[in-house]
Amino acid sequence: MPPNPSHGAMNFSLPEDLQNYLTEIDKFIATKIAPLQASNDNERFFDHRREHARTNWDNQGLPRDEWEDLLAEARRLADEAGFYRFCLPEEFGGKNGGNLWMAAIRMHLAKKGLGLFNDLQNEHSIVGNFPDVLMVKEFGTQAQKEKFITGRLEGKVGFAFGLTEPDHGSDATHMSTRAERFRKDGVDGWKINGRKMWISGIHKATHCITFVRTHGKAGDALGITALIVPKATPGFEIESYEWTFNMPTDHATLKLTDVFVPDSAILGKVGHGLPIAQTFVHENRLRQAASSLGAAEYCIEESIKYARKRKPFGKELSTNQSIQFPLVELSTQAAMLNLLILKTATEMDGMTQKEIERDLGDRVSMCNYWGNRLCTQSADQAMQIHGGIGYSRHKAFEHIYRHHRRYRITEGSEEIQMRKVAAYLFGYVGRRKAELSKL
């Protein structure tokens, strides 16, 4: 009797309820978001005028108010419809969305190309990502949760994340920004001195979660503390906004001179701030990878369609192997990465943070560095296949390239991700540490 082919078979399909949810999202986009994008010449933020329309060149290159107001309205509509807080716990109005669902949603939205529904240049999406909320939920006091989580979701409070410094990026344990014990007007607290760089969103934020060294020496993981610093605090100065490959900018350099905060500003425990900075890093890196994959698939699909329609010298462009083979390579990589992302996300949903770090940290890094690289390669190839029009701003490829190119540096650079994979591969950390240490 032949074996039952269904016995023990793995199911590689997305769950039916997840597929139905993607359909609901599409309906919402068609009925609410697309009409908003089509009104009042809002298309200028997405067509060939997009960089100019979004950027206030005379105000430090910051986003124009009209652009940010439009994004806020899209988020309001999404929140009203129940999509925006999807990944948050039910207590905050969310649906406890897990990693598999968030990865699938991110891929799905990014694969649609540019649009008001999902514009990742500034991490905008109708299905939001809330690492700051989850950070306060995990480490905050009850008073901090009541003030900052509620305020954040109501739009009254906004966070920036102050980790990177002018002389210290990936080497966070060597940060120069310091805080020392200080008493001011009878209140115990901390006096902060130092500088931070590439602090995104500070122009709109009310507070900056600032990481400082409170004790220990450079290179120590212990001794770094997270402090919630109000932007309006005396001595908190925005020195400049750095213009980047993709404008507008919201990436600031900060200077903190004798900035005082009370003990109530401490997030988590004194000296244990680095784990806070690394909280949800796996979730964020996987979601970033999913977005990059979706954008890559958009570039690949647009290139396929163009190559079939374009007929130079009387025959379809797609008949040339010089067109076929690069797209075959990219499509193969995209298909394999899709499976790795979804498999990794599924496994993460059944693990604790500690288990994820021990057993899946390398897989998350694989997804992240390869997804971001694949996206830029796909956008570059799309430009080449489309020729002059591909190089122009009348197609989305240059924007996708410029935006996703930064992901090969931020959230842990490509080299940091590869180094992490190597640590697992050779057993310096992770599930094979005991086995390979015996060799």
Short mmCIF file of C-alpha atoms in Angstrom, two decimals:
data_model
loop_
_atom_site.label_atom_id
_atom_site.label_comp_id
_atom_site.label_asym_id
_atom_site.label_seq_id
_atom_site.Cartn_x
_atom_site.Cartn_y
_atom_site.Cartn_z
CA MET A 1 0.00 0.00 0.00
CA PRO A 2 1.56 3.36 -1.03
CA PRO A 3 2.22 5.88 1.72
CA ASN A 4 -0.39 8.56 2.28
CA PRO A 5 1.11 11.68 0.70
CA SER A 6 -0.70 13.90 3.20
CA HIS A 7 0.70 12.11 6.23
CA GLY A 8 3.18 14.39 7.99
CA ALA A 9 3.11 16.86 5.09
CA MET A 10 4.23 20.44 5.74
CA ASN A 11 1.80 23.19 4.84
CA PHE A 12 3.51 26.08 3.05
CA SER A 13 0.31 28.06 2.46
CA LEU A 14 -0.63 31.13 4.46
CA PRO A 15 -3.49 30.40 6.89
CA GLU A 16 -6.89 31.08 5.38
CA ASP A 17 -7.77 33.68 8.01
CA LEU A 18 -4.54 35.54 7.23
CA GLN A 19 -5.32 35.52 3.51
CA ASN A 20 -8.80 36.84 4.30
CA TYR A 21 -7.27 39.61 6.41
CA LEU A 22 -5.06 40.68 3.51
CA THR A 23 -8.22 40.89 1.39
CA GLU A 24 -9.83 43.09 4.06
CA ILE A 25 -6.79 45.37 3.99
CA ASP A 26 -7.01 45.63 0.20
CA LYS A 27 -10.70 46.60 0.42
CA PHE A 28 -9.90 49.26 2.98
CA ILE A 29 -7.15 50.67 0.77
CA ALA A 30 -9.47 50.76 -2.24
CA THR A 31 -12.36 52.43 -0.40
CA LYS A 32 -10.59 54.80 1.99
CA ILE A 33 -6.89 55.27 1.30
CA ALA A 34 -6.83 55.36 -2.52
CA PRO A 35 -9.52 58.10 -2.67
CA LEU A 36 -7.57 60.15 -0.11
CA GLN A 37 -4.39 59.79 -2.17
CA ALA A 38 -6.28 60.83 -5.31
CA SER A 39 -7.73 63.98 -3.73
CA ASN A 40 -6.25 67.50 -3.54
CA ASP A 41 -3.34 66.59 -5.79
CA ASN A 42 -1.95 64.30 -3.10
CA GLU A 43 -0.51 62.23 -5.94
CA ARG A 44 2.33 64.75 -5.98
CA PHE A 45 3.75 62.95 -2.96
CA PHE A 46 4.04 59.69 -4.90
CA ASP A 47 4.66 60.53 -8.56
CA HIS A 48 7.76 62.09 -10.12
CA ARG A 49 7.37 65.18 -7.89
CA ARG A 50 7.55 63.17 -4.67
CA GLU A 51 10.94 64.21 -3.30
CA HIS A 52 10.29 67.90 -3.87
CA ALA A 53 6.67 67.70 -2.69
CA ARG A 54 7.69 66.01 0.55
CA THR A 55 10.73 68.17 1.36
CA ASN A 56 10.82 71.65 2.82
CA TRP A 57 14.18 72.59 1.35
CA ASP A 58 14.13 75.98 3.11
CA ASN A 59 13.57 74.45 6.56
CA GLN A 60 16.61 72.18 6.99
CA GLY A 61 15.26 69.62 4.52
CA LEU A 62 12.56 68.50 6.95
CA PRO A 63 9.25 66.98 5.78
CA ARG A 64 6.61 69.49 4.70
CA ASP A 65 3.66 69.87 7.04
CA GLU A 66 1.20 68.97 4.28
CA TRP A 67 2.97 65.65 3.73
CA GLU A 68 2.98 64.71 7.39
CA ASP A 69 -0.63 65.83 7.80
CA LEU A 70 -1.61 63.48 4.98
CA LEU A 71 0.19 60.57 6.62
CA ALA A 72 -1.51 61.36 9.92
CA GLU A 73 -4.92 61.32 8.26
CA ALA A 74 -4.22 57.94 6.67
CA ARG A 75 -3.21 56.54 10.05
CA ARG A 76 -6.34 57.99 11.63
CA LEU A 77 -8.51 56.25 9.07
CA ALA A 78 -6.61 53.01 9.58
CA ASP A 79 -6.99 53.26 13.34
CA GLU A 80 -10.70 53.98 12.98
CA ALA A 81 -11.04 50.88 10.79
CA GLY A 82 -9.12 48.70 13.28
CA PHE A 83 -6.00 48.03 11.19
CA TYR A 84 -3.43 50.45 12.58
CA ARG A 85 -2.87 48.84 16.01
CA PHE A 86 -2.99 45.27 14.69
CA CYS A 87 0.29 44.10 16.28
CA LEU A 88 -0.44 45.59 19.70
CA PRO A 89 -2.00 43.66 22.62
CA GLU A 90 -5.77 43.85 22.99
CA GLU A 91 -5.40 46.06 26.08
CA PHE A 92 -4.10 48.80 23.78
CA GLY A 93 -6.75 48.30 21.13
CA GLY A 94 -4.73 45.84 19.06
CA LYS A 95 -5.27 42.29 17.88
CA ASN A 96 -2.12 40.61 19.24
CA GLY A 97 -0.77 40.30 15.70
CA GLY A 98 2.14 37.89 15.63
CA ASN A 99 5.31 37.72 13.58
CA LEU A 100 3.91 35.54 10.78
CA TRP A 101 0.98 37.85 10.20
CA MET A 102 3.10 41.01 10.40
CA ALA A 103 5.68 39.60 7.99
CA ALA A 104 2.98 38.59 5.50
CA ILE A 105 1.28 41.98 5.79
CA ARG A 106 4.56 43.84 5.31
CA MET A 107 5.41 41.83 2.21
CA HIS A 108 1.90 42.29 0.82
CA LEU A 109 1.88 46.06 1.23
CA ALA A 110 5.43 46.67 -0.02
CA LYS A 111 4.77 44.53 -3.10
CA LYS A 112 2.11 47.06 -4.17
CA GLY A 113 4.76 49.72 -4.77
CA LEU A 114 4.52 53.34 -3.65
CA GLY A 115 1.34 54.59 -2.05
CA LEU A 116 -0.23 56.25 0.95
CA PHE A 117 -1.10 52.83 2.35
CA ASN A 118 2.55 52.05 3.15
CA ASP A 119 5.38 54.53 2.73
CA LEU A 120 8.39 53.22 4.57
CA GLN A 121 10.62 56.23 3.99
CA ASN A 122 9.38 57.37 7.40
CA GLU A 123 8.04 54.03 8.68
CA HIS A 124 4.47 54.98 7.84
CA SER A 125 1.95 52.19 7.30
CA ILE A 126 -1.77 51.62 7.76
CA VAL A 127 -0.67 48.58 9.81
CA GLY A 128 1.67 50.13 12.32
CA ASN A 129 4.80 48.89 14.04
CA PHE A 130 5.13 50.03 17.65
CA PRO A 131 8.51 49.05 19.15
CA ASP A 132 8.41 52.10 21.45
CA VAL A 133 5.01 51.14 22.90
CA LEU A 134 6.10 47.56 23.46
CA MET A 135 9.34 48.79 25.01
CA VAL A 136 7.48 50.89 27.59
CA LYS A 137 5.02 48.03 28.18
CA GLU A 138 7.88 45.63 28.87
CA PHE A 139 10.14 47.85 30.99
CA GLY A 140 8.12 50.86 32.11
CA THR A 141 6.67 51.62 35.52
CA GLN A 142 2.91 51.81 35.87
CA ALA A 143 3.08 55.61 35.80
CA GLN A 144 5.19 55.51 32.61
CA LYS A 145 2.77 53.11 30.95
CA GLU A 146 -0.21 55.29 31.77
CA LYS A 147 1.49 58.45 30.55
CA PHE A 148 3.46 57.33 27.55
CA ILE A 149 1.53 54.44 26.01
CA THR A 150 -1.84 56.15 26.18
CA GLY A 151 -0.31 59.44 25.08
CA ARG A 152 1.54 57.79 22.20
CA LEU A 153 -1.58 56.09 20.85
CA GLU A 154 -3.60 59.29 21.18
CA GLY A 155 -0.92 61.24 19.32
CA LYS A 156 -0.05 63.42 22.33
CA VAL A 157 3.36 61.85 22.92
CA GLY A 158 6.01 60.82 20.42
CA PHE A 159 9.33 59.06 20.95
CA ALA A 160 12.71 59.29 19.30
CA PHE A 161 15.41 56.71 19.99
CA GLY A 162 18.80 58.05 21.05
CA LEU A 163 21.44 55.33 20.80
CA THR A 164 23.85 56.17 17.95
CA GLU A 165 26.52 58.84 18.41
CA PRO A 166 28.81 60.75 16.02
CA ASP A 167 31.76 58.52 16.96
CA HIS A 168 29.86 55.36 17.91
CA GLY A 169 27.36 53.48 15.76
CA SER A 170 27.29 49.71 16.00
CA ASP A 171 29.70 49.83 18.97
CA ALA A 172 27.04 51.06 21.41
CA THR A 173 28.93 49.85 24.48
CA HIS A 174 31.61 52.46 23.75
CA MET A 175 29.17 55.38 23.82
CA SER A 176 30.54 58.68 25.09
CA THR A 177 27.28 60.18 26.37
CA ARG A 178 27.29 60.00 30.15
CA ALA A 179 24.94 60.72 33.03
CA GLU A 180 25.97 61.28 36.62
CA ARG A 181 23.95 61.36 39.81
CA PHE A 182 22.68 64.88 40.53
CA ARG A 183 20.24 66.59 42.83
CA LYS A 184 18.34 69.62 41.58
CA ASP A 185 15.81 71.65 43.55
CA GLY A 186 15.54 68.85 46.07
CA VAL A 187 14.88 66.20 43.40
CA ASP A 188 17.22 63.24 42.85
CA GLY A 189 18.08 62.49 39.27
CA TRP A 190 20.72 62.53 36.56
CA LYS A 191 22.72 65.14 34.67
CA ILE A 192 23.42 64.15 31.06
CA ASN A 193 26.23 65.35 28.80
CA GLY A 194 27.04 64.10 25.32
CA ARG A 195 25.89 63.96 21.72
CA LYS A 196 23.68 61.68 19.64
CA MET A 197 23.41 61.37 15.87
CA TRP A 198 20.93 60.06 13.28
CA ILE A 199 18.06 60.52 15.73
CA SER A 200 15.03 59.98 13.49
CA GLY A 201 11.71 61.70 14.12
CA ILE A 202 12.93 64.10 16.78
CA HIS A 203 11.35 67.05 14.95
CA LYS A 204 7.92 65.68 15.90
CA ALA A 205 8.81 63.74 19.06
CA THR A 206 8.08 65.02 22.55
CA HIS A 207 10.60 62.71 24.23
CA CYS A 208 13.82 60.91 23.38
CA ILE A 209 14.66 57.54 24.93
CA THR A 210 18.31 58.38 25.49
CA PHE A 211 20.93 55.74 26.24
CA VAL A 212 23.77 56.92 28.47
CA ARG A 213 26.64 55.40 30.39
CA THR A 214 26.01 55.76 34.10
CA HIS A 215 28.85 53.54 35.34
CA GLY A 216 31.38 51.00 34.11
CA LYS A 217 33.98 51.40 31.41
CA ALA A 218 33.82 51.58 27.62
CA GLY A 219 33.01 48.18 26.16
CA ASP A 220 31.02 46.97 29.18
CA ALA A 221 27.50 45.80 28.42
CA LEU A 222 26.47 46.70 31.97
CA GLY A 223 26.43 50.33 33.02
CA ILE A 224 24.27 51.71 30.20
CA THR A 225 20.95 53.23 31.29
CA ALA A 226 17.87 54.27 29.31
CA LEU A 227 16.40 57.65 30.28
CA ILE A 228 13.18 59.16 28.92
CA VAL A 229 14.21 62.76 28.22
CA PRO A 230 11.63 65.44 27.35
CA LYS A 231 12.75 67.36 24.28
CA ALA A 232 11.85 70.64 26.00
CA THR A 233 14.40 70.07 28.79
CA PRO A 234 16.98 72.90 29.10
CA GLY A 235 20.29 71.86 27.54
CA PHE A 236 18.63 69.54 24.98
CA GLU A 237 19.70 70.98 21.61
CA ILE A 238 19.06 69.88 18.04
CA GLU A 239 22.31 70.90 16.36
CA SER A 240 21.43 69.97 12.79
CA TYR A 241 19.45 67.72 10.49
CA GLU A 242 21.64 65.62 8.23
CA TRP A 243 20.67 65.55 4.54
CA THR A 244 20.71 62.03 3.18
CA PHE A 245 20.51 59.99 -0.03
CA ASN A 246 16.70 60.01 0.30
CA MET A 247 15.01 63.28 1.22
CA PRO A 248 13.28 64.69 3.21
CA THR A 249 15.37 64.14 6.31
CA ASP A 250 14.30 63.78 9.91
CA HIS A 251 17.69 62.51 11.10
CA ALA A 252 19.13 64.87 13.70
CA THR A 253 22.35 65.40 15.58
CA LEU A 254 21.69 66.23 19.23
CA LYS A 255 23.80 67.93 21.87
CA LEU A 256 22.98 67.40 25.54
CA THR A 257 24.57 69.87 27.95
CA ASP A 258 23.84 69.42 31.67
CA VAL A 259 20.41 68.02 30.82
CA PHE A 260 18.67 67.09 34.08
CA VAL A 261 16.04 64.39 34.42
CA PRO A 262 14.58 62.98 37.66
CA ASP A 263 14.79 59.32 38.69
CA SER A 264 11.27 58.85 37.34
CA ALA A 265 12.80 59.15 33.84
CA ILE A 266 14.64 55.84 34.20
CA LEU A 267 13.24 53.17 31.88
CA GLY A 268 13.92 49.73 33.32
CA LYS A 269 16.85 49.36 35.71
CA VAL A 270 19.91 51.55 36.12
CA GLY A 271 22.81 50.01 34.23
CA HIS A 272 20.63 47.58 32.32
CA GLY A 273 19.65 49.75 29.36
CA LEU A 274 21.37 47.79 26.60
CA PRO A 275 18.84 44.90 26.69
CA ILE A 276 16.12 47.53 26.31
CA ALA A 277 17.79 48.80 23.14
CA GLN A 278 17.91 45.23 21.86
CA THR A 279 14.31 44.38 22.79
CA PHE A 280 12.17 43.41 19.80
CA VAL A 281 15.22 43.79 17.56
CA HIS A 282 14.48 40.39 16.01
CA GLU A 283 10.86 41.32 15.29
CA ASN A 284 11.90 44.63 13.78
CA ARG A 285 14.65 43.11 11.65
CA LEU A 286 12.33 40.43 10.32
CA ARG A 287 9.61 42.95 9.47
CA GLN A 288 12.19 45.12 7.75
CA ALA A 289 13.31 42.10 5.73
CA ALA A 290 9.70 41.38 4.77
CA SER A 291 9.23 44.94 3.55
CA SER A 292 12.43 44.78 1.52
CA LEU A 293 11.35 41.49 -0.01
CA GLY A 294 7.97 42.92 -0.96
CA ALA A 295 9.61 45.94 -2.60
CA ALA A 296 12.02 43.62 -4.43
CA GLU A 297 9.10 41.57 -5.75
CA TYR A 298 7.46 44.78 -6.97
CA CYS A 299 10.60 45.71 -8.94
CA ILE A 300 10.89 42.19 -10.38
CA GLU A 301 7.23 42.05 -11.42
CA GLU A 302 7.31 45.48 -13.04
CA SER A 303 10.42 44.46 -14.96
CA ILE A 304 8.78 41.27 -16.21
CA LYS A 305 5.73 43.16 -17.48
CA TYR A 306 7.83 45.86 -19.13
CA ALA A 307 10.07 43.29 -20.83
CA ARG A 308 7.01 41.64 -22.36
CA LYS A 309 5.50 44.91 -23.57
CA ARG A 310 8.65 46.60 -24.86
CA LYS A 311 9.57 45.57 -28.45
CA PRO A 312 12.90 47.03 -29.56
CA PHE A 313 13.96 45.96 -33.06
CA GLY A 314 10.58 44.32 -33.54
CA LYS A 315 10.72 41.66 -30.81
CA GLU A 316 9.89 41.51 -27.14
CA LEU A 317 12.69 42.58 -24.82
CA SER A 318 11.96 39.48 -22.73
CA THR A 319 13.28 37.16 -25.47
CA ASN A 320 16.85 38.22 -24.67
CA GLN A 321 18.74 36.05 -22.20
CA SER A 322 20.52 39.16 -20.89
CA ILE A 323 17.08 40.24 -19.64
CA GLN A 324 15.84 36.79 -18.64
CA PHE A 325 18.78 35.54 -16.61
CA PRO A 326 19.14 38.44 -14.12
CA LEU A 327 15.41 38.27 -13.42
CA VAL A 328 15.61 34.49 -13.03
CA GLU A 329 18.33 34.95 -10.42
CA LEU A 330 16.41 37.63 -8.53
CA SER A 331 13.14 35.69 -8.68
CA THR A 332 14.86 32.56 -7.36
CA GLN A 333 16.37 34.45 -4.45
CA ALA A 334 13.03 36.12 -3.69
CA ALA A 335 11.20 32.79 -3.66
CA MET A 336 13.71 31.23 -1.28
CA LEU A 337 13.81 34.28 0.99
CA ASN A 338 10.02 34.31 1.16
CA LEU A 339 10.03 30.80 2.60
CA LEU A 340 12.80 31.57 5.09
CA ILE A 341 11.07 34.71 6.35
CA LEU A 342 7.71 32.99 6.82
CA LYS A 343 9.29 29.91 8.43
CA THR A 344 11.35 32.04 10.80
CA ALA A 345 8.34 34.20 11.69
CA THR A 346 6.23 31.11 12.38
CA GLU A 347 8.86 29.67 14.70
CA MET A 348 9.30 32.99 16.49
CA ASP A 349 5.61 33.05 17.33
CA GLY A 350 6.08 29.97 19.49
CA MET A 351 9.19 31.14 21.36
CA THR A 352 10.22 33.46 24.14
CA GLN A 353 12.66 36.31 23.46
CA LYS A 354 15.45 34.28 25.07
CA GLU A 355 14.68 31.24 22.90
CA ILE A 356 14.56 33.38 19.76
CA GLU A 357 17.99 34.80 20.52
CA ARG A 358 19.43 31.33 21.20
CA ASP A 359 17.86 29.42 18.30
CA LEU A 360 16.82 31.91 15.60
CA GLY A 361 19.09 34.94 15.85
CA ASP A 362 21.10 33.81 12.84
CA ARG A 363 18.00 33.16 10.74
CA VAL A 364 16.65 36.64 11.48
CA SER A 365 19.99 38.15 10.45
CA MET A 366 20.05 36.06 7.27
CA CYS A 367 16.60 37.33 6.33
CA ASN A 368 17.49 40.91 7.15
CA TYR A 369 20.78 41.36 5.33
CA TRP A 370 19.75 39.35 2.31
CA GLY A 371 16.33 40.99 2.02
CA ASN A 372 17.79 44.48 2.10
CA ARG A 373 20.50 43.61 -0.40
CA LEU A 374 18.04 41.82 -2.68
CA CYS A 375 15.79 44.88 -2.73
CA THR A 376 18.53 47.23 -3.88
CA GLN A 377 19.71 44.73 -6.48
CA SER A 378 16.17 44.32 -7.79
CA ALA A 379 15.60 48.07 -7.96
CA ASP A 380 18.90 48.54 -9.78
CA GLN A 381 18.06 45.79 -12.26
CA ALA A 382 14.60 47.29 -12.83
CA MET A 383 16.22 50.62 -13.71
CA GLN A 384 18.51 48.86 -16.18
CA ILE A 385 15.71 46.93 -17.84
CA HIS A 386 13.46 49.98 -18.10
CA GLY A 387 16.29 52.07 -19.56
CA GLY A 388 15.89 55.84 -19.51
CA ILE A 389 12.40 55.81 -18.00
CA GLY A 390 13.66 53.46 -15.28
CA TYR A 391 16.37 55.93 -14.35
CA SER A 392 13.85 58.77 -14.20
CA ARG A 393 11.67 59.70 -11.28
CA HIS A 394 8.61 58.76 -13.29
CA LYS A 395 9.13 55.21 -12.06
CA ALA A 396 9.37 54.17 -8.41
CA PHE A 397 12.64 52.28 -8.69
CA GLU A 398 15.02 55.11 -7.82
CA HIS A 399 12.97 55.92 -4.72
CA ILE A 400 12.89 52.28 -3.63
CA TYR A 401 16.63 51.99 -4.20
CA ARG A 402 17.44 55.15 -2.24
CA HIS A 403 15.19 54.27 0.66
CA HIS A 404 16.03 50.60 1.06
CA ARG A 405 19.74 51.27 0.59
CA ARG A 406 19.77 52.75 4.08
CA TYR A 407 18.49 49.48 5.54
CA ARG A 408 21.81 47.90 4.63
CA ILE A 409 23.31 50.26 7.23
CA THR A 410 20.61 50.90 9.85
CA GLU A 411 19.01 48.46 12.33
CA GLY A 412 22.35 46.64 12.39
CA SER A 413 24.48 46.99 9.26
CA GLU A 414 24.87 44.25 6.68
CA GLU A 415 28.28 43.44 8.11
CA ILE A 416 26.91 43.22 11.66
CA GLN A 417 24.21 40.82 10.46
CA MET A 418 26.75 38.63 8.64
CA ARG A 419 29.03 38.65 11.67
CA LYS A 420 26.13 37.44 13.79
CA VAL A 421 25.35 34.62 11.35
CA ALA A 422 29.02 33.61 11.45
CA ALA A 423 28.95 33.48 15.27
CA TYR A 424 26.09 30.97 15.10
CA LEU A 425 27.61 29.11 12.16
CA PHE A 426 30.90 28.44 13.97
CA GLY A 427 29.29 27.79 17.33
CA TYR A 428 30.55 30.79 19.28
CA VAL A 429 26.91 31.40 20.28
CA GLY A 430 23.59 29.70 19.73
CA ARG A 431 22.26 26.18 19.55
CA ARG A 432 25.54 24.49 18.45
CA LYS A 433 27.85 26.22 20.92
CA ALA A 434 28.34 23.15 23.14
CA GLU A 435 28.83 20.79 20.19
CA LEU A 436 31.34 22.87 18.25
CA SER A 437 33.25 24.00 21.34
CA LYS A 438 34.46 20.43 21.77
CA LEU A 439 36.29 20.35 18.45
#
